[in-house]
Short mmCIF file of C-alpha atoms and ligand atoms in Angstrom, two decimals:
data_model
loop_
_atom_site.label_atom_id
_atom_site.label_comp_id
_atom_site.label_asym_id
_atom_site.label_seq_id
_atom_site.Cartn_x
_atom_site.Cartn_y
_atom_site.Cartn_z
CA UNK A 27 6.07 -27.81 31.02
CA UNK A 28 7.18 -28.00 27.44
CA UNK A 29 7.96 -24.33 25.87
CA UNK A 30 5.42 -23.61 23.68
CA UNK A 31 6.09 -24.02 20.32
CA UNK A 32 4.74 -21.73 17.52
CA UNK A 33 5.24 -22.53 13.84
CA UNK A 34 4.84 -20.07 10.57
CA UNK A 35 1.83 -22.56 9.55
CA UNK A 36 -0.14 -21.85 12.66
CA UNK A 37 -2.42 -18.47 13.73
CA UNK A 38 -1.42 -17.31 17.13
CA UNK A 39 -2.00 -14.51 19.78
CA UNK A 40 0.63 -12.08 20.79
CA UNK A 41 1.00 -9.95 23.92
CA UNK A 42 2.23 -6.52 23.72
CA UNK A 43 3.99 -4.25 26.34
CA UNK A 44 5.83 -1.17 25.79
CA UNK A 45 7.19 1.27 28.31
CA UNK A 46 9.62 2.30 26.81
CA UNK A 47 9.12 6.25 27.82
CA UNK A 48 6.25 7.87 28.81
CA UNK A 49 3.18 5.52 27.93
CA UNK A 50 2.43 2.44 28.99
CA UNK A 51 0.53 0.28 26.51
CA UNK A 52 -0.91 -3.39 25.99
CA UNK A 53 -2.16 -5.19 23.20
CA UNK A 54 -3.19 -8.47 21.85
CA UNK A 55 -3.32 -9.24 18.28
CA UNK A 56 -4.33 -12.35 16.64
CA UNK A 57 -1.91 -12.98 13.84
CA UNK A 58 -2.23 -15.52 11.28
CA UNK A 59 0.74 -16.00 8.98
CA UNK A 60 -0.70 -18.78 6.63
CA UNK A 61 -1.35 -17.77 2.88
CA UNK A 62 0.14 -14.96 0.79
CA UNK A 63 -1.19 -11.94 3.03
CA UNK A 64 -1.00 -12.51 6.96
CA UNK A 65 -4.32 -12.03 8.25
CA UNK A 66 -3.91 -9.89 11.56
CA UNK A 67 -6.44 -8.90 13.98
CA UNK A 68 -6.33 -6.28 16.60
CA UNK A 69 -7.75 -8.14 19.71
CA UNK A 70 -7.35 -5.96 23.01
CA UNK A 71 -5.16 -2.31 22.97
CA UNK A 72 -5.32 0.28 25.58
CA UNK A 73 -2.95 3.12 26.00
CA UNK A 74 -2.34 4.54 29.32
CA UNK A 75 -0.36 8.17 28.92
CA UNK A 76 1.80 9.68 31.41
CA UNK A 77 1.63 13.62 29.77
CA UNK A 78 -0.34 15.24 32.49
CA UNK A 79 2.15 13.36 34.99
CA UNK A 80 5.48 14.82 33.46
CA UNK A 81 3.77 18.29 31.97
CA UNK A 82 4.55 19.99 35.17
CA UNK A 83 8.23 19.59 34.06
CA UNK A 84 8.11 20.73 31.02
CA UNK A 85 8.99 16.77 29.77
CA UNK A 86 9.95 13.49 30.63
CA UNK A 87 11.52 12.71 34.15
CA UNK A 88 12.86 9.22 33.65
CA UNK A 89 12.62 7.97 37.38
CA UNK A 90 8.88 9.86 37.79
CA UNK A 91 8.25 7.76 34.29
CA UNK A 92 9.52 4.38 35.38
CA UNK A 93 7.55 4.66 38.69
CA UNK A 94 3.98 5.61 37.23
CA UNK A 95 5.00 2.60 34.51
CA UNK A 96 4.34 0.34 37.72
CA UNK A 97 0.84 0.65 38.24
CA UNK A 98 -0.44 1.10 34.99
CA UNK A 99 1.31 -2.09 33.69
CA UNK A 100 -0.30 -3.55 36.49
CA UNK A 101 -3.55 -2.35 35.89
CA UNK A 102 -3.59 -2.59 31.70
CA UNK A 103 -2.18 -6.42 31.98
CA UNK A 104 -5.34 -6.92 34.52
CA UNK A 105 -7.58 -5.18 32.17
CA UNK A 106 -6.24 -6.55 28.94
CA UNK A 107 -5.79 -10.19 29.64
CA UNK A 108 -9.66 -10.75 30.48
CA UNK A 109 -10.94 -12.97 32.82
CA UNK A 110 -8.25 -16.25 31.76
CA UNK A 111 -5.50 -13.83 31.93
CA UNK A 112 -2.29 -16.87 31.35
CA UNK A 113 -4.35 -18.02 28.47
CA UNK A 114 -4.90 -15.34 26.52
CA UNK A 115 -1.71 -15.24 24.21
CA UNK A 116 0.54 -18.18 23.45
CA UNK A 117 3.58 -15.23 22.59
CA UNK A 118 5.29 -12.08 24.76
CA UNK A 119 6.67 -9.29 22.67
CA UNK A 120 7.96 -6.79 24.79
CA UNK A 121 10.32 -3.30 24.07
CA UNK A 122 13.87 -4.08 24.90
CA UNK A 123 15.26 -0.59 23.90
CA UNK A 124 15.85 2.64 22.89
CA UNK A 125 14.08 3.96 25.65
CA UNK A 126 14.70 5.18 29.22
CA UNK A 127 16.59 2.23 31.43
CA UNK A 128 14.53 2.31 34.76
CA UNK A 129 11.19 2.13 32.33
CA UNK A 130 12.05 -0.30 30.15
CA UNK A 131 12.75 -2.59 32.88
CA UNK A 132 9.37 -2.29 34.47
CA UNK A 133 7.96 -3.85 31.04
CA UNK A 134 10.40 -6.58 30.50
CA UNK A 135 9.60 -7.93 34.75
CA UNK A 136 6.34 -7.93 33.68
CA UNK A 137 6.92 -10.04 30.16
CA UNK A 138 9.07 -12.14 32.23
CA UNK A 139 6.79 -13.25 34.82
CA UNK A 140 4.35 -13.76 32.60
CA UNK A 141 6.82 -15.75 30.22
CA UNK A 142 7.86 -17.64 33.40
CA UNK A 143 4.06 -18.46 34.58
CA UNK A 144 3.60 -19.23 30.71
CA UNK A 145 6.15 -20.57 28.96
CA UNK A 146 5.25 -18.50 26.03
CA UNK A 147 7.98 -17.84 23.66
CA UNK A 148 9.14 -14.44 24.44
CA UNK A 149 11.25 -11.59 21.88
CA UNK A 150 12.50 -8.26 22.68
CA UNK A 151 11.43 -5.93 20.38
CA UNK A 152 13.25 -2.80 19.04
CA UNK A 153 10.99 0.16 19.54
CA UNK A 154 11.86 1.13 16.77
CA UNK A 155 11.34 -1.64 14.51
CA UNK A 156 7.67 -1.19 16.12
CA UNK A 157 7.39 2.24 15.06
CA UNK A 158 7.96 0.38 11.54
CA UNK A 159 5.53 -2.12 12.08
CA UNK A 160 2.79 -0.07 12.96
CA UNK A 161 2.22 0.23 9.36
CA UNK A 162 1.15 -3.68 8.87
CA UNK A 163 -1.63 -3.23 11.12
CA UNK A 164 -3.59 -1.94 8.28
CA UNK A 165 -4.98 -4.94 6.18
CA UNK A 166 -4.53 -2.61 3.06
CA UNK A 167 -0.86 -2.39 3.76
CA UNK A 168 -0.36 -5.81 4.10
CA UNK A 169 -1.60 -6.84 1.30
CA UNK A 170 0.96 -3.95 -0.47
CA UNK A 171 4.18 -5.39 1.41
CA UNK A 172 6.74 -5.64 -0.83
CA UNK A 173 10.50 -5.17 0.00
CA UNK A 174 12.22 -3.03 -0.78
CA UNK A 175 10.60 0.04 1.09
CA UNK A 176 11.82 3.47 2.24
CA UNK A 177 10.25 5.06 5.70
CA UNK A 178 10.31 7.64 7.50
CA UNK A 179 10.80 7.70 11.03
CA UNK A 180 10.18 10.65 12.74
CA UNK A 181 9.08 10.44 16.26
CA UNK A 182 10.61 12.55 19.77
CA UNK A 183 13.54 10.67 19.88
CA UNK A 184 14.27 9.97 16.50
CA UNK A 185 14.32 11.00 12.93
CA UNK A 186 15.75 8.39 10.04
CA UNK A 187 15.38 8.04 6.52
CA UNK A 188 15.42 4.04 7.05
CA UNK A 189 15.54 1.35 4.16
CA UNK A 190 13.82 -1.64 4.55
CA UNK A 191 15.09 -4.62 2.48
CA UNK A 192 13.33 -7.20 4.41
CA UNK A 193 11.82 -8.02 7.89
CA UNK A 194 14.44 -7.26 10.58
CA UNK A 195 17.02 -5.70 7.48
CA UNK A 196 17.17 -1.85 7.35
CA UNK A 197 19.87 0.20 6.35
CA UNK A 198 20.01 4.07 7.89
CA UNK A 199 20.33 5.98 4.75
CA UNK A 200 20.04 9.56 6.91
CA UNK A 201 19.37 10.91 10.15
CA UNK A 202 19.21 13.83 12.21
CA UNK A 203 22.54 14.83 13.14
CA UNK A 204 20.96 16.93 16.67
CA UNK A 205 17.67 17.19 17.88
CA UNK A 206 15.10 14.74 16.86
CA UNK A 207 12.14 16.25 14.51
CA UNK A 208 9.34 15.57 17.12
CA UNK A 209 12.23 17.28 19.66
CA UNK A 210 12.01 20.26 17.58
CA UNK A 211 8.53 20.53 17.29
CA UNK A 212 8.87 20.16 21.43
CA UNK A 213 11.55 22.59 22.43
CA UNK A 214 9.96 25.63 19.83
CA UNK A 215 6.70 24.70 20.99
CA UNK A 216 7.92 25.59 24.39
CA UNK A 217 9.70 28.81 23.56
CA UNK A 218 6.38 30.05 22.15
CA UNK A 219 5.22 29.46 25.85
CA UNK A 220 3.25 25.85 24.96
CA UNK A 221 3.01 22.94 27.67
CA UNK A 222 4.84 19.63 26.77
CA UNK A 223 4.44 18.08 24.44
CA UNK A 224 4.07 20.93 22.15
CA UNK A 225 4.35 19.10 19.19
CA UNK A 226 0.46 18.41 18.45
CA UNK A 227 -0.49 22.21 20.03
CA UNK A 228 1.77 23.72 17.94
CA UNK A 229 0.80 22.12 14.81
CA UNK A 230 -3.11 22.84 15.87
CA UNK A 231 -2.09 26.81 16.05
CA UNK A 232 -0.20 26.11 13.04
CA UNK A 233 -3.47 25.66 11.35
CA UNK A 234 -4.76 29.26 11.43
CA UNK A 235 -1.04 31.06 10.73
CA UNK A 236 0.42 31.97 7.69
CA UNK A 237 3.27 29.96 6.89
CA UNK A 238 5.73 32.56 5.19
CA UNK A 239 5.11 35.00 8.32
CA UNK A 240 8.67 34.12 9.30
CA UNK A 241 11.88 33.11 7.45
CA UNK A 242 13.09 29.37 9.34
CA UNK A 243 16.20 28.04 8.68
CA UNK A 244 15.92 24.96 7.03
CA UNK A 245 19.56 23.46 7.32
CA UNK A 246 21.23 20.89 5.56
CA UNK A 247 17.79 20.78 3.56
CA UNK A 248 20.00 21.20 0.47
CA UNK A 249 23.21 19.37 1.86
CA UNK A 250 23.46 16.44 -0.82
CA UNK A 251 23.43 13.95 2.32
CA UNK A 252 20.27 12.64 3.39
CA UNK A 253 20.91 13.67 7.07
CA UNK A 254 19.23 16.42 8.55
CA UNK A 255 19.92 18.90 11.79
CA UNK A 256 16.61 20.62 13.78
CA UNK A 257 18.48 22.67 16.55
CA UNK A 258 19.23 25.48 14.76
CA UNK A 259 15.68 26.12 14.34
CA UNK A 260 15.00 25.90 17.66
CA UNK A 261 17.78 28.63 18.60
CA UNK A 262 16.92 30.90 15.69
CA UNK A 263 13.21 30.68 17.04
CA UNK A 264 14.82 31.17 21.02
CA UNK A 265 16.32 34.88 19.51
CA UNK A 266 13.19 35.81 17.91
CA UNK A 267 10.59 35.21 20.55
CA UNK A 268 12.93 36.26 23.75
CA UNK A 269 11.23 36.36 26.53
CA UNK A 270 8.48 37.81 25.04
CA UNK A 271 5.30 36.29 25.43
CA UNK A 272 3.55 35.73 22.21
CA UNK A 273 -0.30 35.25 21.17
CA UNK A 274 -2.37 35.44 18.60
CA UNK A 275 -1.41 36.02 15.44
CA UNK A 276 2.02 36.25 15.84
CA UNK A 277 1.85 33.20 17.62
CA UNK A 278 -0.33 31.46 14.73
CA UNK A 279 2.21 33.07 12.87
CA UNK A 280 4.82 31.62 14.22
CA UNK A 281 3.52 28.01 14.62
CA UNK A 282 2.87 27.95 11.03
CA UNK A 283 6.48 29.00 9.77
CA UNK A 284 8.03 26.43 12.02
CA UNK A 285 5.59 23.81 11.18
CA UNK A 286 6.40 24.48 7.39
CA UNK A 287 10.06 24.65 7.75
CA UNK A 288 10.83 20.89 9.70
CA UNK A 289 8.12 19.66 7.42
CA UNK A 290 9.78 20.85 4.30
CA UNK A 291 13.11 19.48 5.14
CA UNK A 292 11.49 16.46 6.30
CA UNK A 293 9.82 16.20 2.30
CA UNK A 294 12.82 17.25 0.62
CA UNK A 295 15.13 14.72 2.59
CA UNK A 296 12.72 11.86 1.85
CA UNK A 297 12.50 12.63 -1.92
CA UNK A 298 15.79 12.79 -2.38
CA UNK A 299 16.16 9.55 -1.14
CA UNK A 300 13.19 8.32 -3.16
CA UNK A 301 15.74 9.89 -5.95
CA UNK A 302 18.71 7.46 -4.79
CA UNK A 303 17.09 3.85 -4.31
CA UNK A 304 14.50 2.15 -6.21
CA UNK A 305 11.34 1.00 -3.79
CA UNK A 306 7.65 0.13 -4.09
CA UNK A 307 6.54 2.16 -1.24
CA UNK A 308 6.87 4.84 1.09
CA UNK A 309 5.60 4.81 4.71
CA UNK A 310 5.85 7.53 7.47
CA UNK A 311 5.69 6.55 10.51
CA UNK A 312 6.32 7.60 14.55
CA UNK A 313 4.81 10.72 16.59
CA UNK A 314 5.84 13.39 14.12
CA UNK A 315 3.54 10.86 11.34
CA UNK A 316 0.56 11.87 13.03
CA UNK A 317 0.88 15.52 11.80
CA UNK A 318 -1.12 17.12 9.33
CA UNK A 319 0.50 18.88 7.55
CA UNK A 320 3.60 16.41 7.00
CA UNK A 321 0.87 14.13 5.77
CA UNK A 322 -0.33 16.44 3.66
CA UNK A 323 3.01 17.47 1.70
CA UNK A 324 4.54 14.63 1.65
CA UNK A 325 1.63 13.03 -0.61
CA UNK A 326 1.49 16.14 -3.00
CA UNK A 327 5.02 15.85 -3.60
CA UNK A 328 4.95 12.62 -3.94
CA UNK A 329 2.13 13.12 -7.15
CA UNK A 330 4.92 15.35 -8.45
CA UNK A 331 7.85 13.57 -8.07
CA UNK A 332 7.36 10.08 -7.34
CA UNK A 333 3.67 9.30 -8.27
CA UNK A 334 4.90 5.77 -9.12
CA UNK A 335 5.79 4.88 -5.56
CA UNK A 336 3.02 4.01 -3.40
CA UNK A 337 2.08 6.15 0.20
CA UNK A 338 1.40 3.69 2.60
CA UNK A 339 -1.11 5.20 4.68
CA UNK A 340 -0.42 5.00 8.78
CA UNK A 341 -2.94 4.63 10.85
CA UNK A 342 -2.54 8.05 12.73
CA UNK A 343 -3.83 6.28 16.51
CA UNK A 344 -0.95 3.94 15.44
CA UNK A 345 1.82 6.77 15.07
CA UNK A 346 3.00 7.65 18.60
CA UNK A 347 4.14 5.18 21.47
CA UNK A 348 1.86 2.04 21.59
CA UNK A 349 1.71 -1.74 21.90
CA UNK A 350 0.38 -2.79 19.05
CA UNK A 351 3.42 -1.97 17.01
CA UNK A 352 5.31 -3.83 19.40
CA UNK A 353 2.89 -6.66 18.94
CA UNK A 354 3.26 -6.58 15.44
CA UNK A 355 7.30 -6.36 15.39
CA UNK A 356 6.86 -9.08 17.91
CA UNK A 357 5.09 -11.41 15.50
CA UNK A 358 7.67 -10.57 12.37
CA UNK A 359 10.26 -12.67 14.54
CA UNK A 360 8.02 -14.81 15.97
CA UNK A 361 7.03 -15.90 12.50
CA UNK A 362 10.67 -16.13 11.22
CA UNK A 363 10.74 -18.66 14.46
CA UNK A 364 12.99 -16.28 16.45
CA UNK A 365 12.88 -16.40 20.39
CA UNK A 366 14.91 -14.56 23.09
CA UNK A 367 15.95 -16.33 26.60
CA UNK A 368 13.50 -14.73 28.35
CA UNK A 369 15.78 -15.31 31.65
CA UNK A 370 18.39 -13.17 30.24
CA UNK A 371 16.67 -10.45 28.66
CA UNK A 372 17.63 -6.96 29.36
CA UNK A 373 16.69 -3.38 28.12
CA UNK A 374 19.33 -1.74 25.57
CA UNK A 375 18.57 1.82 26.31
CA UNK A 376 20.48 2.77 23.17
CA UNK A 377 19.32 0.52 20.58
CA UNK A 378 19.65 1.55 17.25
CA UNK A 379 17.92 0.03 13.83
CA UNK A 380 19.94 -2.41 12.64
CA UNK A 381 23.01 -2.06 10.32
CA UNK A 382 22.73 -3.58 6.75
CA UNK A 383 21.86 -7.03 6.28
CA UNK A 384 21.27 -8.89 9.06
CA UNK A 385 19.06 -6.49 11.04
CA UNK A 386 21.64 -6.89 14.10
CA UNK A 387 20.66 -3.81 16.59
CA UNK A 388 23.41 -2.57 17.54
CA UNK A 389 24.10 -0.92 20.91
CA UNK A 390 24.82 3.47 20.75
CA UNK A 391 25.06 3.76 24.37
CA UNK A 392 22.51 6.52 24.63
CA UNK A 393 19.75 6.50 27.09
CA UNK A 394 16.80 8.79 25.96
CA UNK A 395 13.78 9.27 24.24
CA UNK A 396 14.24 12.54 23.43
CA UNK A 397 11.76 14.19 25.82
CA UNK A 398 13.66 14.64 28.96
CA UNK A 399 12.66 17.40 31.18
CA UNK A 400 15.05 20.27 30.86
O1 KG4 B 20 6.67 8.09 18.58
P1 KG4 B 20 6.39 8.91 19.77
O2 KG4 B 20 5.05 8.77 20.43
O3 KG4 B 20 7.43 8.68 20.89
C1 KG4 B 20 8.78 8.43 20.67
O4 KG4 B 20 9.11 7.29 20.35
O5 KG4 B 20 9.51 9.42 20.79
O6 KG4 B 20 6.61 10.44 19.32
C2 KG4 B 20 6.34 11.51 20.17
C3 KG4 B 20 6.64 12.80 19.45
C4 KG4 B 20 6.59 14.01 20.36
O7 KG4 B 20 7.75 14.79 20.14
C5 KG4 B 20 5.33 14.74 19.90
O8 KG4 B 20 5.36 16.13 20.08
C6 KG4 B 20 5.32 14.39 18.43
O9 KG4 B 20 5.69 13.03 18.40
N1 KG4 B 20 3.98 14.57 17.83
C7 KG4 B 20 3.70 15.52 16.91
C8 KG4 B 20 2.32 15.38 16.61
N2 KG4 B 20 1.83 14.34 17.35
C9 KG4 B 20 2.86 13.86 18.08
N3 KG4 B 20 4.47 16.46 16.35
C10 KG4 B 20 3.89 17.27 15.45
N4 KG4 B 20 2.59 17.22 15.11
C11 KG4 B 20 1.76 16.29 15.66
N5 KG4 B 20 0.48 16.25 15.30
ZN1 ZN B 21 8.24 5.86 19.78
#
């Protein structure tokens, strides 16, 4: 059978798998890239999360995460695909990398077989790049695409300032020199005695505590780089609580003055670099994006200090781990009428965004996504 060939004139349906760490997630969307703003639609998405799974260890076991990948792939492809499961997409997007090895590879067999049974066209996907995408799902957004943007990636395994020039050409303008922000909110969220992932509990308690209780460090917040460092927090927090145990309002208390500090270095890094390179828009985007109170700041600064520079909003159900994003990063190559061997595809546990230019990953060598058990 003939490959089948897609061409930018032409709507098509993409599959989406990721597995990348601890959800498994498949999606459909129906893209179609003819006329000035690509008309996309969200077809099928389900989300299948392994929390309650790796809770018990206080984070992400990579084998115990690859394993439970297995069935749920299984069972989301079954559910997903409908009743003519080979032809319900005429593309495969799957995550390649960063991610966890062993999981990764449990999505990319499955996008294989089906490429094989298929003869879709098939592209690895950077998660990362997905993370980015997830902000084109929203037809608003599209139709306010225009290069050159700045985001903000902040999500458990990573935390860049990232410029986009084009589709598949970012430049890192900053990072996180340790932990990862979403890490942070993690590994205090656990000192103050809260089950993984902390992040989202924390920032709930957050809600009700005052947040100038407690003086957080905020390093490198007024280093005149644009990178950024979260693990002294976490140790300065570590010496105040002990082993104490700690509840209400000292725990609210708490919860709010770490919530305020990553969030205010998070801010400060982003307008600074809002400061440093002309855009149209700013987008936030990964786990940490689905908090409040980041949210929150970010746009009131951003009437102070950069009210000319749009906020692309992020569809908050679209900010952690999911295959729609990777659906969506899917179709940006698919469209630009890249493909990948689908024979010889393999996961790059340490993918990085690419370097200036040409958008060419390149390869750190680092297997993680930043919520490994202890
Ligand atoms: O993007 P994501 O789902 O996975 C990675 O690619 O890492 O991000 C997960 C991270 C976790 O660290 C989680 O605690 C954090 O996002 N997170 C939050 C919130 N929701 C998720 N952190 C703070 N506040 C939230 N509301
Ligand atoms: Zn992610």
């Amino acid at each position: 059978m003939p490959a089948k060939r897609l061409t930018r004139s032409k709507p098509f349906r993409i599959l989406g798998i990721e597995t990348s760490c601890d959800e498994t997630s498949v999606a459909i969307l129906s893209v179609d890239p003819r006329g000035a703003v690509p008309k996309v639609r969200i077809l099928r998405h389900a989300v299948s999360s392994q929390v309650a799974i790796h809770a018990k260890y206080g984070g992400v076991v990579p084998e115990v995460a690859a394993r439970s990948h297995v069935p749920e792939v299984i069972a989301l492809l079954t559910s997903q695909l409908g009743s003519k499961p080979l032809a319900s997409f005429d593309a495969i997007a799957v995550t390649k990398g960063p991610g966890l090895a062993t999981a990764l590879r449990v999505g990319i067999t499955a996008a294989q077989t089906l490429a094989y049974m298929t003869d879709a066209p098939m592209v690895g996907v950077n998660h990362l790049e997905g993370h980015l995408a997830s902000a084109w799902l929203l037809p608003e957004n599209r139709r306010r695409w225009r290069f050159p943007m700045l985001a903000l990636l902040v999500s458990g395994g990573h935390t860049e300032i990232v410029l986009m020039k084009d589709f598949g050409a970012y430049r890192i303008l900053g990072s996180t020199r340790d932990d990862a922000a979403g890490e942070a909110f993690d590994k205090t969220a656990k000192l103050l005695g809260l089950e993984y992932p902390g992040g989202p509990k924390l920032s709930k308690l957050a809600e009700k505590g005052n947040v100038s209780a407690y003086d957080m460090p905020r390093p490198m917040m007024h280093d005149p780089s644009l990178d950024m460092s979260f693990s002294g927090l976490k140790s300065h927090v570590r010496r105040l609580v002990g082993d104490k145990r700690v509840k209400g309002k000292t725990l609210y208390d708490l919860a709010a003055s770490i919530e305020q500090a990553i969030v205010d270095v998070l801010v400060a890094k982003t307008m600074r670099a809002l400061d440093l390179h002309r855009v149209n828009a700013l987008m936030i985007v990964g786990g940490v994006s689905a908090n409040r109170k980041l949210r929150e700041d970010m746009a009131e600064t951003m009437k102070v200090h950069h009210p000319n520079i749009r906020l692309l909003r992020t569809p908050v159900v679209y900010s952690t781990d999911n295959a729609a994003m990777i659906a969506a990063a899917g179709a940006w190559r698919i469209i630009k009428g890249e493909r990948d061997d689908w024979k010889n595809l393999d996961a790059e546990p340490g993918l990085d965004l690419g370097c200036e230019g040409g958008g060419v990953a390149k390869d750190i060598g680092r297997e993680s996504c930043g919520r490994g058990a202890p």
